[in-house]
Amino acid sequence: MHDSQITRRRFVLTAVAASTVAVAPASWLPENIARADGTDDAALTRLARLLFPHAGLADTVYADVMEILFTTFESDPAKAQLLDTAASALDAQVNGNWFDADEDSQISAIRNIEGEVFFAAILAGVRGIFYYHPGVWAHIDYPGSSKEHGGYKHRGFNDIGWLPEGE
Amino acid sequence: MAKQYALDDASVVVVIGSGAGGGTVANELAQKGIDVVCLEAGSRLTLADVENNPPAMDAKMGWYDKRIGAFLWVCKTVGGTTMRWSGISPRLQEHEFRVLTSYGQIDAGTSLIDWPVTLEELAPYYDRAESKMGVSGTHGIPPSEESNNYKVFKAGALRAGYKQVTSERLAINPVARDGRPGCQQISFCHSGCAIGAKWSTLYTEIPKAERTGHFELRANSMAVRIEHDKTGKVTGVIYRDQGGELHEQKARAVCIAGNVVETARILLNSESALFPQGLANSSGQVGRNYMRHTFGSAIAVMPKPVNLHRGARQTGVLFDEQHHDPSRGFAGGYQLQAIGLNPHSISNSIGDWGTGHTEFMQNYTKLAALFITGEDPPEADNRISLHPTEKDANDLPVPVIEYRNHANTDAMRDHAIAASRRIYESLGATHFWGGDAPVGCHNMGVARMSADPKDGVTNRWGQAHDVPNVFVSDGSVFSSSGAGNPTLTIVALAIRQADHIAERMKRKML
Ligand SMILES: Cc1cc2nc3c(=O)[nH]c(=O)nc-3n(C[C@H](O)[C@H](O)[C@H](O)COP(=O)(O)OP(=O)(O)OC[C@H]3O[C@@H](n4cnc5c(N)ncnc54)[C@H](O)[C@@H]3O)c2cc1C
Ligand code: SF4
């Protein structure tokens, strides 16, 4: 698994008391999210689940998606700060620790920052990884690549049986 | 077999771009024995490179040079965006060639003109284009097979009172034809067709041109500037090869087909003492009147499974709303077209997040979807220009794309979304979403054909008003957008243009 010393240092939880909430380092960002050893970070997983709440989809899938996002972002200087920024903005919205807030407050905090450029980038990133994730595909019955199976010509592209006939 | 021409061979026609327009005009010229060098910025893939993996294929064939402004989902690869396209191939309708006459000037911001070409004149070229591309339901080719998503679309449309719904007009072989197989319903058309059932110039026009012995494809060759002599006649094209080195290919005439934004950029970047506003731009119209159609999507959760991911991306067109009827509250008309999308594309269309959005995604197998394309009025201020200072990795000025939807477009989209809702709700849809589709796939205008040289950049042959040996061979020449997808018309115009060039050459006028 990709080792990310620099990012870990950047994301290390610092208990620095800042003068305003808006610039305080987010209290819930992980030092180490969803590594191969299974250490999930509950807050990022929670964020992903609130964005795309599929009932019955395992937390491990959400955690894996955020892990991939994290790795992608950290290798791109333009994006490396985005999660930091978003976390601080969410904390500011709830005047404290976003992760500790109740679900309604967590959601309205996200709604309040969804117009921000940094959040749009995160949302696009999560969406791109999430809806290409094999765990999500399995959950919603999307089978992916079809050319190795000869397409759907003989596998049900026209098998719908419930439409009104001859109206 | 494939030829090689010397850089100083001034007898060749240089074609810039190998997509729908460039690939067609190049092959048509080569078939007539005219020597052609085709400069293509992208590399040449084979069918074996095609994977059912959209992000991987985007990386192989997408256009990633820096642009500022509205997003365009176009390709940089041999075959251009015909590698990614869906293949829907309707003709423009009669009233759409005469928009100013039919609709009047909509308001002070619009710049409608009639085409200097009529449907009647273009009809024989539409015939040739349909036959070349193998359009289903034309020239003895059967209709395309009806997929689940199409059947829902059609049944709903009939219930909603519509009549003109068809699975014809798709440039995908329903059965084997022209050395290419019939569609296997693989359903990843937007990532390239792995078997070549869908028409793309990569495996039709380009190899056919090569077999004439009058054609050289130079891939990985980015045209940056067009050169001219003291009289203003064009003499050659400067291009950058893969290693970054610049060369000049001499030319007898140049056909530009870079897919609108790049076509405008090349013309504007070819400014000189003689042409201070850019080549062929004495009218100031190069880059202006950029159109991208009224776009929209509708997605519905149906009561039972549809499995819209199975089968060709797009099959099916509804024509009932394409006429002009001002009582609907907008000028021009639109088409609805069934479209099957993968989970990411569905999510991205809806754009939102949270429980409302995810209700659709959780019911992915029950989704039905359609795509809206409609007339987009030209406006001079919707335009491509060059950034005054910023350069891209090719040392070219970065193109700036300014585009906003006209109120006519918003009114038309609202109407189309309401129609779509009726279609799906007539079959008991439980959830419905309709909205904008903010991606530029259909690009038109920027070097439009005009009867009066003041109103446009090119004449009725796509030949520059200012410079007789410069031709524009892509959607840039559209005088207006019409409602339907543009490629069939691009191909028809390119065939017609090649005839015109050959005839001019014979008469020693080129
Ligand atoms: C997802 C999608 C679906 C679509 N579906 C349909 C459809 O169903 N029906 C329809 O009619 N249309 C459809 N289209 C649009 C269709 O793809 C275009 O209309 C068509 O490809 C345009 O042809 P073109 O020759 O202008 O440009 P392209 O096909 O894009 O070709 C332009 C070529 O020029 C090259 N080029 C650009 N600049 C330079 C330069 N400076 N030097 C050298 N080479 C250069 C590019 O690399 C490219 O290969 C779709 C498009 C997309 C993205
Ligand atoms: S659905 Fe047909 S045209 Fe589309 S990729 Fe598959 S085989 Fe090719």
XYZ file of C-alpha atoms and ligand atoms in Angstrom:
738
model
C 0.000 0.000 0.000
C 1.155 3.509 -0.826
C 2.992 5.054 2.094
C 2.329 8.719 2.649
C 4.649 10.218 5.207
C 4.269 13.757 3.975
C 0.539 13.638 3.970
C 0.443 11.980 7.290
C 2.510 14.775 8.704
C 0.255 17.340 7.106
C -2.803 15.636 8.426
C -1.454 14.872 11.888
C -3.942 16.006 14.440
C -2.654 19.104 16.068
C -4.233 20.370 19.179
C -3.397 23.948 18.352
C -5.968 26.301 19.711
C -6.601 28.855 17.013
C -8.242 32.174 17.548
C -11.241 31.582 15.309
C -13.098 28.417 14.547
C -12.848 29.039 10.826
C -9.093 28.597 10.723
C -8.789 25.924 13.359
C -7.435 22.650 12.077
C -10.287 20.227 11.719
C -10.426 18.090 14.782
C -11.505 14.938 12.998
C -9.164 14.598 10.062
C -7.323 11.320 10.145
C -3.693 10.745 10.601
C -4.090 7.574 8.712
C -7.291 6.660 6.964
C -8.506 3.268 5.926
C -5.103 1.707 5.480
C -4.697 -1.867 4.376
C -4.652 -2.912 7.995
C -8.284 -1.938 8.200
C -7.964 1.212 10.281
C -10.922 3.141 9.053
C -11.445 6.706 9.739
C -14.981 7.120 10.865
C -15.351 10.776 9.914
C -14.340 10.503 6.273
C -16.401 7.356 5.956
C -19.304 9.256 7.431
C -18.872 12.092 4.939
C -18.888 9.639 2.039
C -21.990 7.912 3.350
C -23.869 11.193 3.737
C -22.984 12.094 0.151
C -24.112 8.761 -1.307
C -26.222 6.997 1.318
C -26.785 3.491 -0.057
C -28.575 1.504 2.638
C -26.867 -1.792 3.253
C -23.564 -0.836 1.631
C -20.682 -1.732 3.937
C -18.599 0.945 5.643
C -15.486 -0.702 4.225
C -16.516 0.371 0.718
C -16.965 3.993 1.810
C -13.646 3.860 3.643
C -11.903 2.433 0.597
C -13.342 5.152 -1.636
C -12.029 7.843 0.705
C -8.676 6.135 0.895
C -8.407 6.272 -2.893
C -9.518 9.895 -2.892
C -6.969 10.731 -0.255
C -4.167 9.059 -2.200
C -5.188 10.771 -5.444
C -5.392 14.172 -3.832
C -2.120 13.954 -1.983
C -0.227 13.342 -5.224
C -1.704 16.502 -6.743
C -0.429 19.748 -5.214
C -3.512 21.606 -6.407
C -5.730 19.255 -4.436
C -3.603 18.346 -1.452
C -5.201 20.986 0.774
C -8.797 20.387 -0.243
C -9.751 17.912 2.454
C -8.150 20.135 5.058
C -10.103 23.112 3.836
C -13.357 21.197 3.705
C -12.887 19.760 7.165
C -12.272 23.173 8.659
C -15.248 24.609 6.821
C -17.519 21.832 8.097
C -16.305 22.349 11.661
C -16.968 26.047 11.298
C -20.513 25.326 10.168
C -21.306 23.454 13.376
C -19.204 25.674 15.589
C -17.237 22.730 16.805
C -16.466 19.212 15.746
C -18.542 18.309 12.679
C -18.176 14.594 13.317
C -19.721 14.934 16.768
C -22.758 16.823 15.458
C -26.068 15.064 14.878
C -26.907 13.813 11.400
C -29.202 16.686 10.436
C -26.562 19.231 11.414
C -23.905 17.286 9.536
C -26.028 17.306 6.391
C -26.944 20.969 6.603
C -23.287 21.794 7.165
C -22.482 20.051 3.877
C -25.375 21.809 2.115
C -24.066 25.132 3.331
C -20.643 24.609 1.781
C -21.658 22.685 -1.344
C -21.348 25.773 -3.528
C -17.676 26.248 -2.628
C -15.102 25.431 -5.277
C -13.141 23.180 -2.939
C -16.227 21.191 -2.105
C -17.208 20.778 -5.754
C -13.764 19.268 -6.377
C -14.164 16.849 -3.482
C -17.682 15.879 -4.536
C -16.548 15.244 -8.117
C -13.638 13.213 -6.792
C -15.761 11.087 -4.476
C -18.423 10.615 -7.165
C -15.847 9.497 -9.724
C -14.274 6.940 -7.416
C -17.481 5.803 -5.775
C -19.492 5.031 -8.903
C -16.552 3.222 -10.481
C -15.952 1.142 -7.353
C -16.549 -2.605 -7.790
C -18.151 -2.787 -4.339
C -20.698 -0.147 -5.349
C -21.289 -1.784 -8.730
C -22.015 -5.101 -7.056
C -24.394 -3.381 -4.656
C -26.457 -1.769 -7.439
C -26.142 -4.711 -9.856
C -24.023 -2.981 -12.464
C -21.773 -5.543 -14.164
C -19.179 -3.275 -15.864
C -17.162 -4.386 -18.885
C -19.123 -6.478 -21.382
C -16.967 -6.983 -24.468
C -15.336 -10.125 -23.100
C -18.848 -11.591 -22.765
C -19.811 -10.715 -26.343
C -21.858 -7.695 -25.285
C -25.549 -8.002 -24.480
C -26.705 -9.130 -27.907
C -27.493 -12.557 -26.469
C -27.607 -11.476 -22.826
C -30.803 -9.561 -22.393
C -30.452 -6.153 -24.068
C -34.088 -6.468 -25.185
C -35.568 -8.798 -22.573
C -37.964 -6.350 -20.933
C -41.290 -8.076 -20.340
C -43.545 -5.700 -18.473
C -44.369 -2.965 -20.985
C -47.884 -2.496 -22.385
C -48.182 -4.283 -25.720
C -50.017 -3.066 -28.823
C -51.752 -0.022 -27.357
C -0.578 1.967 -49.913
C -0.020 4.792 -47.502
C 2.157 7.471 -49.115
C 4.660 9.877 -47.700
C 4.880 13.400 -48.998
C 7.817 15.779 -48.761
C 7.389 18.837 -46.567
C 8.078 21.080 -49.560
C 5.548 19.339 -51.793
C 3.203 22.236 -52.426
C 0.769 20.169 -54.487
C -0.939 18.546 -51.517
C -4.106 19.567 -49.758
C -3.442 19.678 -46.021
C -6.362 18.560 -43.863
C -6.178 19.472 -40.170
C -7.965 16.884 -38.012
C -9.022 13.313 -38.797
C -12.481 13.227 -37.174
C -15.884 13.335 -38.831
C -15.154 16.391 -40.975
C -11.423 15.998 -41.601
C -11.465 12.226 -42.118
C -14.320 12.552 -44.594
C -13.004 15.440 -46.660
C -9.561 13.793 -46.784
C -10.898 10.449 -47.976
C -13.244 12.021 -50.510
C -10.344 14.019 -52.002
C -8.022 11.006 -52.021
C -10.681 8.916 -53.771
C -10.592 11.471 -56.576
C -6.813 11.158 -56.871
C -6.029 14.394 -55.055
C -2.981 14.142 -52.781
C -3.714 14.795 -49.119
C -1.645 15.131 -45.967
C -3.789 14.859 -42.841
C -2.298 16.393 -39.702
C -3.803 14.865 -36.585
C -2.839 16.027 -33.100
C -3.649 12.685 -31.474
C -2.159 9.235 -31.794
C -3.505 6.247 -33.710
C -5.232 3.561 -31.681
C -6.353 0.168 -32.919
C -9.514 -1.701 -31.973
C -7.380 -3.797 -29.632
C -6.733 -0.631 -27.592
C -10.447 -0.213 -26.902
C -11.397 -1.272 -23.370
C -14.803 -1.111 -21.675
C -13.258 1.272 -19.177
C -14.359 4.892 -19.547
C -11.628 6.539 -17.419
C -8.908 4.514 -19.156
C -10.311 5.389 -22.579
C -10.673 9.043 -21.622
C -6.965 8.982 -20.812
C -6.119 7.329 -24.147
C -8.214 9.499 -26.394
C -9.421 12.604 -24.535
C -8.431 16.211 -25.194
C -6.577 17.600 -22.169
C -4.826 20.710 -23.501
C -5.715 23.653 -21.336
C -8.920 25.503 -22.093
C -10.668 28.191 -20.082
C -14.454 28.213 -19.767
C -17.234 25.847 -20.694
C -16.276 22.157 -20.851
C -16.057 20.186 -24.119
C -15.988 16.397 -24.076
C -14.018 15.939 -27.299
C -11.190 13.659 -28.380
C -7.584 14.014 -29.449
C -6.955 10.815 -31.348
C -7.066 9.558 -34.917
C -10.798 9.469 -35.637
C -11.425 12.411 -33.321
C -14.717 12.423 -31.477
C -16.181 9.811 -33.847
C -14.416 7.428 -31.468
C -16.658 8.614 -28.648
C -19.871 9.581 -30.379
C -23.194 7.732 -30.093
C -23.938 7.621 -33.790
C -27.379 9.291 -33.892
C -27.618 10.678 -37.412
C -30.730 12.727 -38.215
C -30.946 15.194 -41.085
C -31.628 18.854 -40.449
C -35.178 19.825 -41.365
C -36.266 22.353 -43.959
C -37.174 25.142 -41.525
C -33.820 24.760 -39.788
C -31.979 25.969 -42.891
C -34.042 29.177 -42.844
C -34.065 30.153 -39.200
C -34.152 33.896 -39.672
C -37.048 33.570 -42.103
C -38.819 30.999 -39.932
C -38.311 32.482 -36.444
C -37.343 36.116 -37.029
C -34.458 37.680 -35.091
C -35.189 36.517 -31.549
C -33.747 39.516 -29.706
C -30.946 42.087 -29.769
C -28.400 39.519 -28.581
C -29.066 36.853 -31.189
C -27.549 36.798 -34.648
C -29.678 34.437 -36.691
C -29.023 34.121 -40.407
C -30.408 31.702 -42.992
C -28.080 29.085 -44.423
C -26.707 29.861 -47.864
C -27.510 26.205 -48.629
C -30.942 24.582 -48.835
C -32.112 21.168 -47.733
C -32.879 20.372 -51.354
C -29.278 21.070 -52.370
C -27.910 19.052 -49.507
C -30.257 16.071 -49.939
C -28.038 14.123 -52.389
C -25.086 14.616 -50.046
C -27.147 13.447 -47.084
C -27.818 10.325 -49.149
C -24.113 9.796 -49.748
C -23.299 10.475 -46.099
C -25.904 8.000 -44.835
C -24.678 5.347 -47.189
C -21.042 5.967 -46.236
C -21.771 5.829 -42.533
C -24.249 2.964 -42.734
C -27.132 4.817 -41.062
C -29.829 2.396 -39.932
C -33.213 2.676 -41.611
C -31.737 4.305 -44.742
C -30.575 2.839 -48.067
C -31.940 -0.610 -47.350
C -30.206 -0.877 -43.969
C -32.594 -2.266 -41.317
C -33.581 -0.228 -38.251
C -31.398 -0.636 -35.161
C -32.446 -3.335 -32.720
C -34.697 -2.113 -29.938
C -33.070 -2.184 -26.516
C -34.941 -2.220 -23.209
C -34.305 1.475 -22.634
C -35.583 2.258 -26.130
C -38.696 0.148 -25.621
C -39.559 2.064 -22.432
C -38.954 5.359 -24.226
C -41.123 4.347 -27.166
C -43.985 2.880 -25.108
C -44.046 5.965 -22.868
C -43.902 8.337 -25.828
C -46.818 6.605 -27.530
C -48.843 6.752 -24.324
C -48.010 10.441 -24.002
C -49.489 10.963 -27.466
C -46.350 11.142 -29.572
C -46.160 9.381 -32.925
C -42.758 9.861 -34.533
C -40.489 7.593 -32.521
C -37.964 5.445 -34.323
C -34.999 3.171 -33.752
C -33.644 4.218 -37.149
C -30.996 6.867 -37.879
C -28.088 5.314 -36.047
C -24.647 5.115 -37.725
C -24.022 1.755 -36.109
C -24.290 -1.340 -38.261
C -27.390 -3.303 -37.206
C -25.990 -6.076 -39.416
C -22.548 -6.578 -40.964
C -21.843 -4.094 -43.736
C -18.875 -2.451 -45.445
C -16.345 -4.818 -43.884
C -17.555 -4.055 -40.367
C -19.643 -6.325 -38.118
C -23.113 -5.759 -36.732
C -23.564 -4.251 -33.261
C -23.072 -6.696 -30.382
C -24.830 -4.361 -27.908
C -21.600 -4.020 -25.952
C -22.892 -0.672 -24.686
C -19.613 1.195 -24.177
C -19.970 3.263 -27.347
C -18.639 6.395 -25.580
C -15.356 4.623 -24.901
C -14.854 3.522 -28.505
C -16.548 0.562 -30.184
C -14.353 -2.480 -29.583
C -15.574 -4.254 -32.731
C -15.932 -1.327 -35.126
C -19.704 -1.663 -35.602
C -20.106 2.068 -34.981
C -18.867 4.375 -37.740
C -15.618 6.071 -36.839
C -13.176 7.553 -39.324
C -10.370 5.617 -37.577
C -11.368 2.394 -39.304
C -13.427 3.656 -42.276
C -12.343 6.881 -43.988
C -8.695 6.794 -42.917
C -7.760 3.288 -44.135
C -9.889 3.767 -47.246
C -7.971 6.958 -48.015
C -4.681 5.164 -47.390
C -5.581 2.475 -49.889
C -5.882 5.073 -52.669
C -2.170 5.859 -52.550
C -3.052 9.562 -52.387
C -3.091 10.072 -48.651
C -0.713 10.376 -45.746
C -1.886 10.482 -42.154
C 0.567 12.268 -39.906
C -0.520 11.426 -36.361
C 0.836 13.216 -33.272
C 1.106 16.362 -35.380
C -0.488 19.476 -33.919
C -1.136 22.251 -36.450
C -0.284 25.568 -34.834
C -0.427 28.126 -37.613
C -1.265 28.614 -41.267
C 1.175 30.548 -43.468
C 0.363 32.707 -46.488
C 2.164 34.646 -49.239
C 2.097 38.351 -50.041
C -1.123 38.030 -51.995
C -2.887 36.435 -49.037
C -2.978 32.949 -50.536
C -2.242 30.202 -48.065
C 1.039 28.338 -48.672
C 1.486 25.854 -45.835
C 0.794 24.733 -42.303
C 3.220 24.806 -39.399
C 2.809 21.885 -37.050
C 4.478 20.503 -33.963
C 5.499 16.852 -33.945
C 5.504 14.500 -30.975
C 9.025 15.542 -30.022
C 7.993 19.195 -29.963
C 9.765 20.102 -33.183
C 8.120 22.488 -35.629
C 7.785 21.711 -39.345
C 6.054 23.381 -42.237
C 4.059 21.289 -44.690
C 3.579 23.224 -47.903
C 0.057 23.148 -49.283
C -2.046 23.985 -52.291
C -5.118 24.359 -50.103
C -5.948 23.772 -46.445
C -9.069 22.200 -44.926
C -9.505 22.840 -41.196
C -11.561 20.399 -39.107
C -10.330 20.644 -35.527
C -13.815 20.553 -33.977
C -14.788 24.205 -33.631
C -12.700 25.432 -30.703
C -9.477 24.297 -32.340
C -10.619 25.484 -35.752
C -11.210 28.965 -34.356
C -7.912 28.847 -32.481
C -5.887 27.996 -35.608
C -7.505 30.800 -37.612
C -7.088 33.363 -34.838
C -3.526 32.261 -34.144
C -2.596 32.692 -37.830
C -2.710 36.455 -37.553
C -0.205 38.446 -39.618
C 0.463 41.942 -40.931
C -1.935 41.194 -43.775
C -4.545 39.567 -41.494
C -4.170 41.383 -38.164
C -7.396 39.917 -36.699
C -6.480 36.381 -37.703
C -6.812 34.463 -40.939
C -10.118 34.760 -42.802
C -11.379 37.180 -40.183
C -11.934 40.541 -41.874
C -15.553 40.213 -40.716
C -14.515 39.776 -37.074
C -16.784 36.724 -37.035
C -14.156 34.019 -36.432
C -14.902 32.439 -33.078
C -18.336 34.064 -32.777
C -21.806 32.493 -32.872
C -20.551 29.438 -31.026
C -23.470 27.041 -30.542
C -23.768 23.805 -28.566
C -27.471 22.944 -28.683
C -30.066 23.040 -25.972
C -28.944 20.063 -23.933
C -30.702 18.221 -21.171
C -31.279 14.811 -19.647
C -34.196 13.060 -18.026
C -33.879 10.060 -15.749
C -36.744 8.068 -14.248
C -37.100 5.182 -11.826
C -39.496 2.753 -13.495
C -41.692 0.312 -11.563
C -39.729 -2.723 -12.787
C -36.240 -3.489 -14.137
C -35.092 -1.886 -17.391
C -31.329 -2.559 -17.356
C -30.511 0.496 -19.439
C -26.818 -0.343 -19.370
C -27.422 -3.136 -21.871
C -27.274 -2.226 -25.536
C -26.006 0.631 -27.657
C -25.630 3.891 -25.717
C -28.240 5.655 -27.737
C -30.955 4.090 -29.807
C -34.110 5.961 -30.641
C -35.191 9.432 -31.635
C -38.486 11.254 -31.103
C -39.119 13.835 -33.841
C -42.574 15.165 -32.850
C -41.189 18.289 -31.160
C -38.664 19.307 -33.811
C -40.978 21.681 -35.689
C -41.207 25.418 -35.036
C -44.288 26.358 -33.037
C -43.989 29.682 -31.196
C -47.029 28.834 -29.049
C -44.718 26.572 -27.031
C -42.866 29.699 -25.891
C -39.608 29.311 -27.798
C -38.198 29.342 -31.311
C -37.120 26.138 -33.030
C -37.620 22.605 -31.807
C -35.950 19.690 -30.103
C -35.553 15.935 -30.219
C -35.664 13.395 -27.418
C -33.306 10.422 -27.677
C -33.123 7.349 -25.465
C -29.740 7.080 -23.757
C -28.265 4.376 -21.536
C -25.663 5.600 -19.096
C -23.326 3.923 -16.651
C -23.729 4.627 -12.927
C -21.174 7.409 -12.843
C -22.757 9.206 -15.805
C -26.201 8.954 -14.226
C -24.915 10.316 -10.931
C -23.008 13.050 -12.703
C -26.066 14.084 -14.706
C -28.165 14.403 -11.577
C -25.201 16.219 -10.099
C -26.590 16.310 -6.578
C -25.777 14.131 -3.565
C -27.715 12.891 -0.544
C -30.837 10.779 -0.209
C -32.755 12.212 -3.183
C -29.903 11.547 -5.595
C -29.113 8.163 -4.150
C -32.681 6.930 -4.490
C -32.029 6.910 -8.252
C -28.663 5.214 -7.907
C -29.959 2.560 -5.544
C -32.520 1.696 -8.240
C -29.988 1.642 -11.056
C -31.459 -1.449 -12.753
C -34.895 0.217 -12.875
C -33.709 3.440 -14.507
C -34.751 4.698 -17.913
C -33.092 7.762 -19.404
C -33.229 10.097 -22.353
C -31.214 12.935 -23.775
C -32.558 16.266 -25.039
C -30.991 18.083 -27.979
C -32.551 21.193 -29.445
C -31.981 24.333 -31.462
C -29.598 26.853 -29.895
C -29.832 30.394 -31.267
C -26.507 31.907 -32.374
C -25.246 34.866 -30.359
C -22.201 36.906 -31.323
C -21.054 36.992 -27.700
C -20.991 33.222 -27.360
C -17.472 32.878 -28.628
C -14.024 31.383 -28.701
C -11.134 33.806 -28.276
C -7.451 33.507 -27.474
C -6.158 34.309 -24.016
C -4.030 37.439 -24.370
C -1.077 36.078 -22.403
C -1.532 32.507 -21.282
C 0.092 29.757 -23.391
C -0.443 26.000 -23.227
C 2.130 23.198 -23.324
C 2.307 23.510 -27.139
C 3.133 27.192 -26.730
C -0.246 28.062 -28.215
C -2.493 30.741 -26.731
C -5.050 29.089 -24.442
C -8.564 29.205 -25.943
C -11.206 30.968 -23.896
C -14.726 29.621 -24.354
C -17.514 31.996 -23.427
C -20.962 30.489 -23.600
C -24.236 31.146 -21.866
C -27.643 29.626 -22.441
C -30.169 31.907 -24.098
C -33.604 32.297 -22.458
C -34.964 30.476 -25.515
C -32.797 27.529 -24.575
C -34.014 27.498 -20.982
C -37.661 27.668 -22.096
C -37.105 24.865 -24.584
C -35.393 22.677 -21.999
C -38.235 23.192 -19.523
C -40.704 22.124 -22.201
C -38.627 19.072 -23.091
C -38.296 18.067 -19.451
C -42.047 18.318 -18.952
C -42.546 16.148 -22.044
C -40.036 13.629 -20.716
C -41.823 13.497 -17.392
C -45.102 12.711 -19.157
C -43.401 9.953 -21.133
C -42.066 8.157 -18.075
C -44.949 8.873 -15.725
C -47.359 7.396 -18.280
C -45.711 4.065 -17.485
C -45.779 4.556 -13.737
C -42.340 6.035 -13.049
C -41.911 6.477 -9.298
C -39.168 9.128 -9.402
C -38.231 11.604 -12.112
C -35.266 13.907 -12.563
C -34.755 16.336 -15.439
C -32.097 18.976 -15.921
C -29.271 20.499 -17.891
C -26.467 18.420 -19.361
C -23.612 20.867 -19.145
C -21.142 19.070 -21.408
C -20.289 20.361 -24.893
C -20.479 17.473 -27.345
C -22.085 19.223 -30.291
C -19.995 22.188 -31.297
C -21.092 24.498 -34.072
C -20.665 28.011 -35.448
C -17.425 30.075 -35.154
C -16.711 30.105 -38.925
C -20.236 30.079 -40.207
C -21.362 30.007 -43.802
C -23.067 33.213 -44.871
C -24.355 34.693 -48.089
C -23.032 38.099 -47.000
C -19.301 38.052 -46.107
C -20.007 40.517 -43.300
C -22.166 37.963 -41.456
C -19.849 35.004 -41.456
C -16.482 33.516 -42.287
C -17.157 31.042 -45.094
C -19.283 30.846 -48.226
C -21.768 28.138 -49.193
C -18.922 25.685 -49.774
C -17.251 26.271 -46.426
C -14.584 28.227 -48.310
C -13.242 31.284 -46.504
C -14.722 34.513 -47.866
C -11.314 36.182 -47.498
C -8.915 33.431 -48.557
C -9.972 31.198 -51.462
C -7.702 28.257 -50.663
C -8.779 27.919 -47.022
C -11.730 25.643 -46.286
C -13.469 24.847 -43.036
C -14.694 21.251 -42.925
C -16.291 20.771 -39.513
C -19.333 21.997 -37.574
C -17.795 25.476 -37.442
C -19.542 26.249 -40.737
C -23.078 25.695 -39.430
C -25.052 28.901 -39.983
C -27.431 27.768 -37.252
C -27.588 24.669 -35.094
C -30.848 22.929 -35.952
C -32.166 20.570 -33.305
C -30.525 17.259 -34.110
C -27.007 15.936 -33.688
C -24.608 17.543 -36.124
C -22.307 14.839 -37.470
C -24.337 13.576 -40.425
C -24.591 17.183 -41.649
C -20.840 17.705 -41.093
C -20.148 14.619 -43.207
C -22.635 15.622 -45.927
C -21.081 19.094 -46.137
C -17.567 17.619 -46.228
C -18.484 15.330 -49.149
C -19.979 18.294 -50.962
C -16.924 20.412 -50.205
C -14.570 17.764 -51.603
C -16.563 17.742 -54.845
C -16.271 21.499 -54.980
C -12.513 21.481 -54.334
C -11.934 18.844 -57.021
C -14.001 20.780 -59.500
C -12.144 24.011 -58.718
C -8.829 22.248 -59.137
C -9.870 20.846 -62.477
C -10.731 24.368 -63.588
C -7.337 25.551 -62.287
C -9.057 27.901 -59.857
C -7.230 26.394 -56.864
C -20.313 11.466 -25.929
C -20.581 12.035 -27.269
C -21.654 11.558 -28.022
C -21.911 12.083 -29.266
N -22.953 11.564 -29.958
C -23.248 12.072 -31.160
C -24.333 11.553 -31.902
O -25.017 10.616 -31.467
N -24.610 12.103 -33.105
C -23.874 13.130 -33.622
O -24.167 13.590 -34.707
N -22.828 13.632 -32.940
C -22.501 13.128 -31.728
N -21.440 13.638 -31.041
C -20.676 14.737 -31.660
C -19.661 14.234 -32.672
O -18.687 13.499 -32.009
C -19.034 15.419 -33.384
O -20.059 16.162 -34.014
C -18.036 15.070 -34.456
O -17.075 14.171 -34.029
C -17.374 16.345 -34.919
O -16.497 16.098 -35.966
P -15.233 17.030 -36.168
O -14.496 16.515 -37.342
O -15.642 18.437 -36.176
O -14.392 16.895 -34.841
P -13.704 15.629 -34.190
O -14.384 14.409 -34.600
O -13.551 15.934 -32.758
O -12.272 15.632 -34.863
C -11.389 16.720 -34.714
C -9.983 16.178 -34.809
O -9.093 17.245 -35.017
C -7.943 17.045 -34.242
N -7.333 18.351 -34.046
C -7.837 19.409 -33.374
N -6.980 20.453 -33.455
C -5.929 20.033 -34.173
C -4.728 20.666 -34.578
N -4.450 21.934 -34.258
N -3.847 19.946 -35.325
C -4.121 18.656 -35.658
N -5.246 18.016 -35.280
C -6.140 18.706 -34.558
C -8.468 16.394 -32.986
O -7.444 15.704 -32.313
C -9.540 15.488 -33.526
O -9.028 14.217 -33.847
C -21.118 13.121 -29.795
C -20.049 13.590 -29.062
C -19.765 13.067 -27.812
C -18.616 13.582 -27.041
S -23.191 -1.116 -28.479
Fe -22.699 -1.653 -30.555
S -21.796 0.179 -31.334
Fe -21.811 0.437 -29.160
S -19.817 -0.233 -28.599
Fe -21.174 -1.923 -28.531
S -20.991 -3.007 -30.437
Fe -20.122 -1.010 -30.645
